[in-house]
Coordinates of C-alpha atoms and ligand atoms in Angstrom, one line a residue:
X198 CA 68.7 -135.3 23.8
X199 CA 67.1 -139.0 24.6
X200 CA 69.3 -141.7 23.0
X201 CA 69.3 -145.5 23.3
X202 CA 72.3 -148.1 23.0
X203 CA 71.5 -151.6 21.7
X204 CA 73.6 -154.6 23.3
X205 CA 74.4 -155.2 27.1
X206 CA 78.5 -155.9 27.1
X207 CA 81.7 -153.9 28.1
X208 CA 81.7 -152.2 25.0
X209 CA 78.0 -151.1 25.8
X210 CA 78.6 -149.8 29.4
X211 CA 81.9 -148.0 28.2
X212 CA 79.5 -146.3 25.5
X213 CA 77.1 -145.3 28.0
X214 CA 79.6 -144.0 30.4
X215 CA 81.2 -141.6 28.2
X216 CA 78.2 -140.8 26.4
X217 CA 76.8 -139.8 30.2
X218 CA 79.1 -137.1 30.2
X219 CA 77.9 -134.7 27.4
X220 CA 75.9 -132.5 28.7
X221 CA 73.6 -132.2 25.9
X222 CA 72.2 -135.8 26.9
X223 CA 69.0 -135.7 28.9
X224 CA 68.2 -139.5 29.3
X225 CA 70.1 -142.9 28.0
X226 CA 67.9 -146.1 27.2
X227 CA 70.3 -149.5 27.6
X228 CA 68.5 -152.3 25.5
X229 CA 68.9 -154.5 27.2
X230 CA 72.0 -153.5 29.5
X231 CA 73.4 -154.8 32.1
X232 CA 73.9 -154.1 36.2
X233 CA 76.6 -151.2 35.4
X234 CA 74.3 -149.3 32.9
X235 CA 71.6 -149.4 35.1
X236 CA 73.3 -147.1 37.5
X237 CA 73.7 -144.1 35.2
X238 CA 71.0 -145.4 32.2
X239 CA 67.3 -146.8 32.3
X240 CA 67.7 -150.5 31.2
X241 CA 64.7 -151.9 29.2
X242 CA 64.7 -155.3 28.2
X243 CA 63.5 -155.8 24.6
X244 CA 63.7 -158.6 22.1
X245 CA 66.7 -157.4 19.9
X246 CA 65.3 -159.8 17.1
X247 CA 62.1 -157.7 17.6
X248 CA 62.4 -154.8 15.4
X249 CA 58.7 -153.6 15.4
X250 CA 58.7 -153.5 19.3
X251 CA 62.3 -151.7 19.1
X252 CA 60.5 -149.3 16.7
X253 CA 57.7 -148.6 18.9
X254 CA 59.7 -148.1 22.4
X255 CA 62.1 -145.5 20.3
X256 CA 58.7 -143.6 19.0
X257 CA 56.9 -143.5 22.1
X258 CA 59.9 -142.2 24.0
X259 CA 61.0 -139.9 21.2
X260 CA 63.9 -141.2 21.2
X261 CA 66.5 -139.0 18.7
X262 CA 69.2 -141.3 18.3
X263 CA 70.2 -145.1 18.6
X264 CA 73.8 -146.3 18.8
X265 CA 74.1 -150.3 18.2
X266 CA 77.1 -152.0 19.7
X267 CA 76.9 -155.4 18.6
X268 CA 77.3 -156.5 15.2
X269 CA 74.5 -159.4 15.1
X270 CA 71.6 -156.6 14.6
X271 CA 73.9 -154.7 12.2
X272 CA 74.3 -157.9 10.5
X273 CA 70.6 -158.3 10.3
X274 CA 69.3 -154.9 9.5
X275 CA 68.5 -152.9 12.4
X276 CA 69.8 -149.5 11.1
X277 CA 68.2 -150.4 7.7
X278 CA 64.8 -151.1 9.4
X279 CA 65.1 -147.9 11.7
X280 CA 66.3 -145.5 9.1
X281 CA 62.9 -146.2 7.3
X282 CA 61.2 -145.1 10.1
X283 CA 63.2 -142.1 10.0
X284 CA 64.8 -142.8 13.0
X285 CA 68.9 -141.2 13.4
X286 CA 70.9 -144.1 14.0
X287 CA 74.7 -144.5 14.4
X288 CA 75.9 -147.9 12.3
X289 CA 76.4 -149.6 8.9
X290 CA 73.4 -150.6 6.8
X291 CA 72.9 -154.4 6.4
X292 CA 74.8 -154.3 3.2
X293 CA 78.1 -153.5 4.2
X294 CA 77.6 -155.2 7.4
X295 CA 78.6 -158.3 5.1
X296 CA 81.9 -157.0 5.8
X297 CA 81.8 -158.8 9.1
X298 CA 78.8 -161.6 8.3
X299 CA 80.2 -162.7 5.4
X300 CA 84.0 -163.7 5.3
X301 CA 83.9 -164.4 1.3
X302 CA 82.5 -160.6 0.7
X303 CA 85.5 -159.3 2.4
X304 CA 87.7 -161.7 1.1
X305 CA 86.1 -160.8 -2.5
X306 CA 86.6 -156.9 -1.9
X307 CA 90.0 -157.7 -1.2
X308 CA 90.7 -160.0 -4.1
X309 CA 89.2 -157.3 -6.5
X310 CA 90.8 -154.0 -4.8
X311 CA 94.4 -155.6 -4.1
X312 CA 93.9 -155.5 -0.2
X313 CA 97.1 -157.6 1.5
X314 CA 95.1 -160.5 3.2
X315 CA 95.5 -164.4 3.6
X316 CA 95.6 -166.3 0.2
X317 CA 92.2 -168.1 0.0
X318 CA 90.1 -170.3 -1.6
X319 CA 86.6 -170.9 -1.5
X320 CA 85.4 -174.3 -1.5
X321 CA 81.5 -175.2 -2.4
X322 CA 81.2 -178.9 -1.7
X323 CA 82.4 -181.1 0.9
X324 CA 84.5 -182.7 -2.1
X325 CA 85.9 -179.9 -3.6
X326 CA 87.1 -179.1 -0.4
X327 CA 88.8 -182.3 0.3
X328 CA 90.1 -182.4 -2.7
X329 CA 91.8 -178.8 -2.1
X330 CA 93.2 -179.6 1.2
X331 CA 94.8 -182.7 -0.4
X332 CA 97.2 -181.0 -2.2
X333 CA 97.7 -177.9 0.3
X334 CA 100.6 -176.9 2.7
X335 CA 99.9 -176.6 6.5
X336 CA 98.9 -174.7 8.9
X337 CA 96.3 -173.7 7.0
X338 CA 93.2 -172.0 8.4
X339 CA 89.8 -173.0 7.6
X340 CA 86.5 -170.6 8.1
X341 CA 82.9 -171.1 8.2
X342 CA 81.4 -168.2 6.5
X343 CA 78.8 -167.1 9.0
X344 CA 78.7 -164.6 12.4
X345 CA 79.6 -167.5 14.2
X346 CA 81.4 -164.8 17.3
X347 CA 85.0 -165.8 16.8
X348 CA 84.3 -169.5 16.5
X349 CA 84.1 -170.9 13.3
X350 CA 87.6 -170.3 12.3
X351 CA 90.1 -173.6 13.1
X352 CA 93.7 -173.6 12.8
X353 CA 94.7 -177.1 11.2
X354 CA 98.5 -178.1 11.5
X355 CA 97.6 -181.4 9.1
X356 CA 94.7 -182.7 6.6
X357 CA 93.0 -184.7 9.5
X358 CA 92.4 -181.5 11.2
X359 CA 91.3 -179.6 8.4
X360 CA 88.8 -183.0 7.3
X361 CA 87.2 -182.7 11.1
X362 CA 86.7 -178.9 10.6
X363 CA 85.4 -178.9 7.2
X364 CA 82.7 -181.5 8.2
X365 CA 81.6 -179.5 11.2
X366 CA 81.0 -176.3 9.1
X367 CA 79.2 -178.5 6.3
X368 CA 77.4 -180.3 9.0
X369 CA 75.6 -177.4 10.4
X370 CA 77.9 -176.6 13.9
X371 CA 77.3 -172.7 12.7
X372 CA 74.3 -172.8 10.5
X373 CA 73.1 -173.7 7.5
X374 CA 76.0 -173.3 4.8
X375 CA 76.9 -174.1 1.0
X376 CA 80.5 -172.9 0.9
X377 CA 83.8 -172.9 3.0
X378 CA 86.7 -170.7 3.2
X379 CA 90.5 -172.1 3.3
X380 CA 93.2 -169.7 4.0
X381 CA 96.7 -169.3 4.2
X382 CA 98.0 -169.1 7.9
X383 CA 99.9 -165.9 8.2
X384 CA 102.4 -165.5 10.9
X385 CA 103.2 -162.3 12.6
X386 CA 101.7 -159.6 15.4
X387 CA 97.8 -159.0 15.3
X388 CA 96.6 -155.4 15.8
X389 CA 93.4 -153.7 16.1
X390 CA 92.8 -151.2 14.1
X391 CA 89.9 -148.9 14.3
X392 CA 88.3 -146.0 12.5
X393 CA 84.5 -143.7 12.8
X394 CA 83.3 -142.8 9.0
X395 CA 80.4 -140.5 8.3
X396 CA 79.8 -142.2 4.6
X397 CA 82.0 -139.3 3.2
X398 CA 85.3 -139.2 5.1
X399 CA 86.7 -140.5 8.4
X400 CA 88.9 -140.0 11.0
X401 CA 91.2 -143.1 13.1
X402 CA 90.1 -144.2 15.8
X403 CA 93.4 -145.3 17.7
X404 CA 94.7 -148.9 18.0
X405 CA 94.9 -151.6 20.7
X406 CA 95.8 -155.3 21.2
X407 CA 94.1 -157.5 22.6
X408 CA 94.2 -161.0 24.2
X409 CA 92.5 -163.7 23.3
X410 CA 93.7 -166.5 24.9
X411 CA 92.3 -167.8 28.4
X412 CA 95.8 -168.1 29.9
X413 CA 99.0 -166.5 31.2
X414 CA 101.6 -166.0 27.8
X415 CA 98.5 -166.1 25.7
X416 CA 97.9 -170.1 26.4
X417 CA 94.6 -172.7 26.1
X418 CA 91.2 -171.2 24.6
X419 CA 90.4 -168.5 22.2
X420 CA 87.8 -166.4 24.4
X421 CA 85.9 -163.1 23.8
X422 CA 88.8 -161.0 25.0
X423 CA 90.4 -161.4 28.1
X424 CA 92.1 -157.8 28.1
X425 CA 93.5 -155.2 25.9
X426 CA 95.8 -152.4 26.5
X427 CA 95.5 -149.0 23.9
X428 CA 97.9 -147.8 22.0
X429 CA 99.2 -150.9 20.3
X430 CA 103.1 -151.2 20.5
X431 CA 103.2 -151.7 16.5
X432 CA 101.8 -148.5 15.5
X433 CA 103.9 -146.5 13.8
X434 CA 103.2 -143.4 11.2
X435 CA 104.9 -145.6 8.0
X436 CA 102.5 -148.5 9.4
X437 CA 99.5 -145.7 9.8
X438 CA 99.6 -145.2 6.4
X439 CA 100.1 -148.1 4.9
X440 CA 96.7 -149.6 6.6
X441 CA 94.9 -146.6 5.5
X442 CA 96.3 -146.3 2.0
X443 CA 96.3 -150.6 1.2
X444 CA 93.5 -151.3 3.6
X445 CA 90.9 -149.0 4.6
X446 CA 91.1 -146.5 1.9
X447 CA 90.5 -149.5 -0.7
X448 CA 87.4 -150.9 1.2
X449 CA 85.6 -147.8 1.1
X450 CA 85.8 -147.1 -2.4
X451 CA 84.2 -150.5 -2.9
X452 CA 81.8 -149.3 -0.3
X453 CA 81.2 -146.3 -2.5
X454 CA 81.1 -148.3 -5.7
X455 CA 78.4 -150.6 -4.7
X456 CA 76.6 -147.1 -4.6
X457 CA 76.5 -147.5 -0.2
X458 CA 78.3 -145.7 2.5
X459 CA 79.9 -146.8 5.5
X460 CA 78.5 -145.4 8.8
X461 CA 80.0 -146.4 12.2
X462 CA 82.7 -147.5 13.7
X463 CA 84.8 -149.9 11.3
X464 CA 87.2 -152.1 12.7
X465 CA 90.2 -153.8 11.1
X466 CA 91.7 -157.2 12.7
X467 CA 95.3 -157.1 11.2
X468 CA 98.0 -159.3 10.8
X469 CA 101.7 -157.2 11.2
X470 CA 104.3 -158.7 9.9
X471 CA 108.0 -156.8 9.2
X472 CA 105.7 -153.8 9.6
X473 CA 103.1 -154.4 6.9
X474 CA 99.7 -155.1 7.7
X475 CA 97.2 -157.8 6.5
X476 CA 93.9 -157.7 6.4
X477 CA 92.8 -160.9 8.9
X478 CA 89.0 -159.7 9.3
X479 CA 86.7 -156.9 9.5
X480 CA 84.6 -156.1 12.1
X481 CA 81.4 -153.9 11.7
X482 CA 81.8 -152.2 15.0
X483 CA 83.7 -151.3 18.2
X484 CA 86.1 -153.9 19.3
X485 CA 85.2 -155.5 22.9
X486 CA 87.1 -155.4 25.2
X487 CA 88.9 -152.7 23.0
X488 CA 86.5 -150.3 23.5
X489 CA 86.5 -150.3 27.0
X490 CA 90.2 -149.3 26.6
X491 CA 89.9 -147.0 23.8
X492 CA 87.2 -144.8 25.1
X493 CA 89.0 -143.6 28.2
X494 CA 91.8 -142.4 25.7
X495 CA 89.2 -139.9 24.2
X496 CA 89.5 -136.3 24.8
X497 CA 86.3 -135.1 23.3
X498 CA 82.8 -135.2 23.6
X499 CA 81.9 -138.7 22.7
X500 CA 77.9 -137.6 21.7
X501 CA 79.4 -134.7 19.3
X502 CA 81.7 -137.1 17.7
X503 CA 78.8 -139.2 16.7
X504 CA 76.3 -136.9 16.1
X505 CA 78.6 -135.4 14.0
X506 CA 78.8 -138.9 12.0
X507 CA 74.9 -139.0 11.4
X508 CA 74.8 -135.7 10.4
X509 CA 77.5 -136.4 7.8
X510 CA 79.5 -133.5 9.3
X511 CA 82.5 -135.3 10.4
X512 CA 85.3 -134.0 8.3
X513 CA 85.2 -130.5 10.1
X514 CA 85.4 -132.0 13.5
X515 CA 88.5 -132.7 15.8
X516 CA 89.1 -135.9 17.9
X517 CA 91.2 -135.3 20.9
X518 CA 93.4 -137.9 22.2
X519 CA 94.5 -138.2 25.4
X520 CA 98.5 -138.5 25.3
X521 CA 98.2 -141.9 28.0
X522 CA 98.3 -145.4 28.1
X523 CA 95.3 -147.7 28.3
X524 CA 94.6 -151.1 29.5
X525 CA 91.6 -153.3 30.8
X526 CA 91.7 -156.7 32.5
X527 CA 88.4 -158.8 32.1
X528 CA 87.0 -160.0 35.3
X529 CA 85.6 -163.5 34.2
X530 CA 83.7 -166.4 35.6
X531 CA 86.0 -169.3 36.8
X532 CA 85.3 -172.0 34.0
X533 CA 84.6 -169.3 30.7
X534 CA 85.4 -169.9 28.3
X535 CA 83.7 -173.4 29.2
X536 CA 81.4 -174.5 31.5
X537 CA 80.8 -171.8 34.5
X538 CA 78.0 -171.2 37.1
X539 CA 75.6 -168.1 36.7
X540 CA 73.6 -166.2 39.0
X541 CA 76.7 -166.3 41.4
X542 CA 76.6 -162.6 43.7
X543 CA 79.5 -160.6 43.5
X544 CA 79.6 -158.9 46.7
X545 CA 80.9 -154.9 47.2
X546 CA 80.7 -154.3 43.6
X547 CA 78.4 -151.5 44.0
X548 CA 81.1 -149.7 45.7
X549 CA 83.3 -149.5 42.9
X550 CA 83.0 -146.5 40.9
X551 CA 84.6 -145.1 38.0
X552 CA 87.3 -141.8 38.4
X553 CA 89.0 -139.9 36.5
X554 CA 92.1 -142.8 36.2
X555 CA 90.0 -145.9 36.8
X556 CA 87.1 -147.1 35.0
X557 CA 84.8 -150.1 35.9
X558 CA 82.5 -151.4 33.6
X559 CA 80.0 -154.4 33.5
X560 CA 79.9 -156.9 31.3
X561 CA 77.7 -160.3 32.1
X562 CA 75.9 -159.2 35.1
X563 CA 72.5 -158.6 36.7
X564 CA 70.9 -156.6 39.5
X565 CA 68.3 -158.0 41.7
X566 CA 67.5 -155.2 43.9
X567 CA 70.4 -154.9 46.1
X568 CA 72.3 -157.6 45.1
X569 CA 74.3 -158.0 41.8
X570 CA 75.1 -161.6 40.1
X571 CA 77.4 -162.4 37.0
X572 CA 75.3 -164.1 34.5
X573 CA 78.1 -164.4 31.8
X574 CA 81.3 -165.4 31.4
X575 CA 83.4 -162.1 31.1
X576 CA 82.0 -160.5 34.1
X577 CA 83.2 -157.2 34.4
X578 CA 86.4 -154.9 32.9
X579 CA 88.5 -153.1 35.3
X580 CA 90.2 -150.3 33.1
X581 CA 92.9 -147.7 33.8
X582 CA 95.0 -145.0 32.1
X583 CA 98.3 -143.8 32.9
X584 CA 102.2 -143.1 31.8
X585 CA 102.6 -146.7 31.7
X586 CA 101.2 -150.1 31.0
X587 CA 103.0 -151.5 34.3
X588 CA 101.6 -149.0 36.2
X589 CA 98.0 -149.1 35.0
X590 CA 98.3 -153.0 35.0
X591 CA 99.2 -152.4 39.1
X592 CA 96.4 -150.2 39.7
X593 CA 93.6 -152.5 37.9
X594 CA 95.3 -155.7 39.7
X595 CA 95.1 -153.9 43.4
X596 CA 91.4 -153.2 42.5
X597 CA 90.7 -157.0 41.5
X598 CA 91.9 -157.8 45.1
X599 CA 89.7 -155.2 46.7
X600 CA 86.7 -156.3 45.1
X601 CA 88.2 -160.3 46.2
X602 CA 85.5 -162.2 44.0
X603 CA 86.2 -166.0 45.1
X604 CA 84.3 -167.4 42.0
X605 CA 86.3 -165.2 39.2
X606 CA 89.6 -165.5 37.5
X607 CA 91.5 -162.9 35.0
X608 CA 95.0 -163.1 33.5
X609 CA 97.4 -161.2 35.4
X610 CA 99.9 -161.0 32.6
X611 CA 98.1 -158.5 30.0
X612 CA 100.6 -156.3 28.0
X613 CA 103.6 -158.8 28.5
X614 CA 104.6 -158.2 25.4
X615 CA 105.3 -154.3 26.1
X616 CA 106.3 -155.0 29.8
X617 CA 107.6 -157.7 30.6
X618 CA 110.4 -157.8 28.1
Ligands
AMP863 P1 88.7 -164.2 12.8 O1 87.3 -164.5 13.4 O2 88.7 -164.2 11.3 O3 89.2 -162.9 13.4 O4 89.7 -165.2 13.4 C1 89.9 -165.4 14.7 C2 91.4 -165.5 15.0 O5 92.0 -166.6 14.3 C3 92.1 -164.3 14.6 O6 92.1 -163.3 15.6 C4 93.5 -164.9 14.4 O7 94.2 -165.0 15.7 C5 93.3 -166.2 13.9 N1 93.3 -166.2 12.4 C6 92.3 -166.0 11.5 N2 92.7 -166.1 10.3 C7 94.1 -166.3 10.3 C8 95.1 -166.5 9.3 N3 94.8 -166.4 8.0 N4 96.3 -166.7 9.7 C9 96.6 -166.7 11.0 N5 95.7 -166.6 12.0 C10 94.5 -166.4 11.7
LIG864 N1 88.0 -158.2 20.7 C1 87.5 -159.0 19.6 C2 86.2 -158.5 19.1 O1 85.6 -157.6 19.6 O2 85.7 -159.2 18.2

């Protein structure tokens, strides 16, 4: 079987890597890819924006399925645009998409189906809003209502804050936009929380935490994801059921009563506090770096599970967990999540290969001919599983020091909260 993965991350190598090892696979496409999924995957580099030309590669090659990582072509309507070409692909439709590119849709299944989140308010003028924040209590949180890639959301401690904020969102700093979002700021543990649905039933898809912050004890900038560690210490069965009976269970049935269905990987961004969960965001897709973590963790063939998914056919099949830990340390160009320098080589990568234990996969970098450069900020995700977080945190920091890349940083401390206690 000939299949293609849109998007060129972590999340998009780990895909590729585990999808490389069903046997019924006969060729992967990465589109675009990166330096890592070159090496077991024929990169092509299209215009994701480009849906025609995406349309025509997948015909000519005949190809049989597509598997989108990233949630900005979910968002826009890839898997609409390819199912009406009759092409099998593995994702939401745009509509339910909204459930990540639009803030106030969540919030507004929420609100309806009595989902715990934040208590909101949606503002629709500059005025409105300042009036609003005049009378509120801080922190409060305030949210542009756009894919703006984990910016767009501001934590104000006073009105000042929140002022600055509102003006950037109604000035344009994320797009064009007509309305804001103000929320409550809930305190507590976040968790992610993930799940596979077929559009009929679905199955969880294990739990991680991950760590946004640039610095040691989760300091300075939000980033992308600096590391992640799989399961999350918070899971419980009394939580379990609680996300799936307030949280998922609810969201689909609104799925269902907008006459859609969900197809993919959903993924919920919780807030956990005295173990009950609220809903912080949804994501329409695999976490990065969370599913460089979570995919090592999988005991079954990663191609049947999502065949199975397209073909509706999910309910009758098993998932196999591994009974290990998990964790990944991003690799990432000194300066992210501001200014750093591209094109920079990182020398000896090529001889580091994934095992059985260890897992390398790329994120921002390139290949030109022999050489390999990072052209992006998190560079590349060491991953490995074991008994324990300490141990597997060991193993990935001894492999950062073989591969001694002067120009990148990563935070040494990931998991402190489990280990270092
Ligand atoms: P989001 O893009 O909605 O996930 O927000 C990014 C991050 O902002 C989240 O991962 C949280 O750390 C934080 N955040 C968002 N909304 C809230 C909230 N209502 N209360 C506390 N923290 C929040
Ligand atoms: N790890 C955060 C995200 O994928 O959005």
């Amino acid at each position: 079987m000939k299949i293609a993965i849109i998007g060129s991350g972590g999340r998009e190598h780990a895909l590729v890597h585990h999808l490389s090892n069903s046997n019924k696979i006969t060729k992967i496409y990465s589109i675009p890819g990166n330096a890592g999924t070159e090496e077991i995957s024929v990169n092509i580099d299209l215009n994701l924006e480009n849906f025609q030309d995406l349309y025509n590669f997948i015909k000519k090659e005949q190809i049989e399925l597509v598997i989108v990582g990233p949630e900005k072509p979910l968002v826009e309507g890839l898997v609409d645009f390819l199912e009406s070409k009759n092409i099998k692909v593995f994702g939401p439709r745009k509509k339910v998409a909204q459930l990540e590119g639009s803030k106030i849709f969540t919030k507004q299944i929420c609100e309806k189906f009595n989902i715990p989140t934040a208590k909101f308010k949606i503002c629709k003028s500059r005025e409105d809003t300042f009036l609003f924040l005049s009378s509120s209590n801080f922190p409060l949180v305030v949210k542009a209502d756009v894919l703006a890639a984990g910016k767009g959301v501001y934590i104000c401690q006073n009105v000042d804050e929140a002022r600055t904020a509102v003006n950037e969102i109604f000035d344009g700093k994320f797009g064009k936009t007509d309305q804001v979002l103000i929320e409550e700021f809930l305190e507590g543990d976040e968790m992610s929380f993930f799940i596979i649905s077929d559009g009929i039933s679905f199955k969880t898809f294990n739990t991680a935490q991950d760590h946004k912050r640039v610095g040691e004890g989760d300091t300075g900038k939000n980033t992308g994801g600096m590391g992640a560690y799989s399961p999350s210490s918070l899971i419980n069965n009394d939580l379990e059921n609680k996300i799936l009976n307030k949280i998922i269970e609810p969201t689909l049935k609104a799925i269902s009563e907008m006459n859609e269905k969900y197809v993919g990987f959903l993924y919920a961004g919780l807030m956990i506090k005295n173990n009950e969960p609220y809903l912080i965001e949804y994501n329409v897709r695999m976490g990065d770096p969370e599913c460089q973590t979570i995919l090592p963790l999988v005991d079954s063939d990663l191609l049947e599970i999502i065949n199975a998914c397209c073909n509706s056919k999910l309910e009758t099949h098993k998932i196999k967990w591994k009974n290990k830990k998990s964790m990944c340390i991003a690799l990432c160009s000194k300066g992210y999540p501001e200014k750093y320098n591209k094109n920079v080589e990182i020398k000896n990568l090529k001889k580091f290969k994934s095992t059985k234990d260890n897992f390398i996969f790329h994120a921002g970098t390139k290949s030109y001919g022999n050489k390999i450069v990072a052209v992006g900020g998190r560079v590349i995700n060491f991953v490995n599983i074991s008994d324990s977080y300490l141990s597997s945190r060991k193993e990935i920091i001894n492999q950062i020091k073989k591969l001694n890349w002067e120009d990148g940083f990563y935070r040494s401390d990931i998991g402190h909260k489990v280990i270092d206690k």
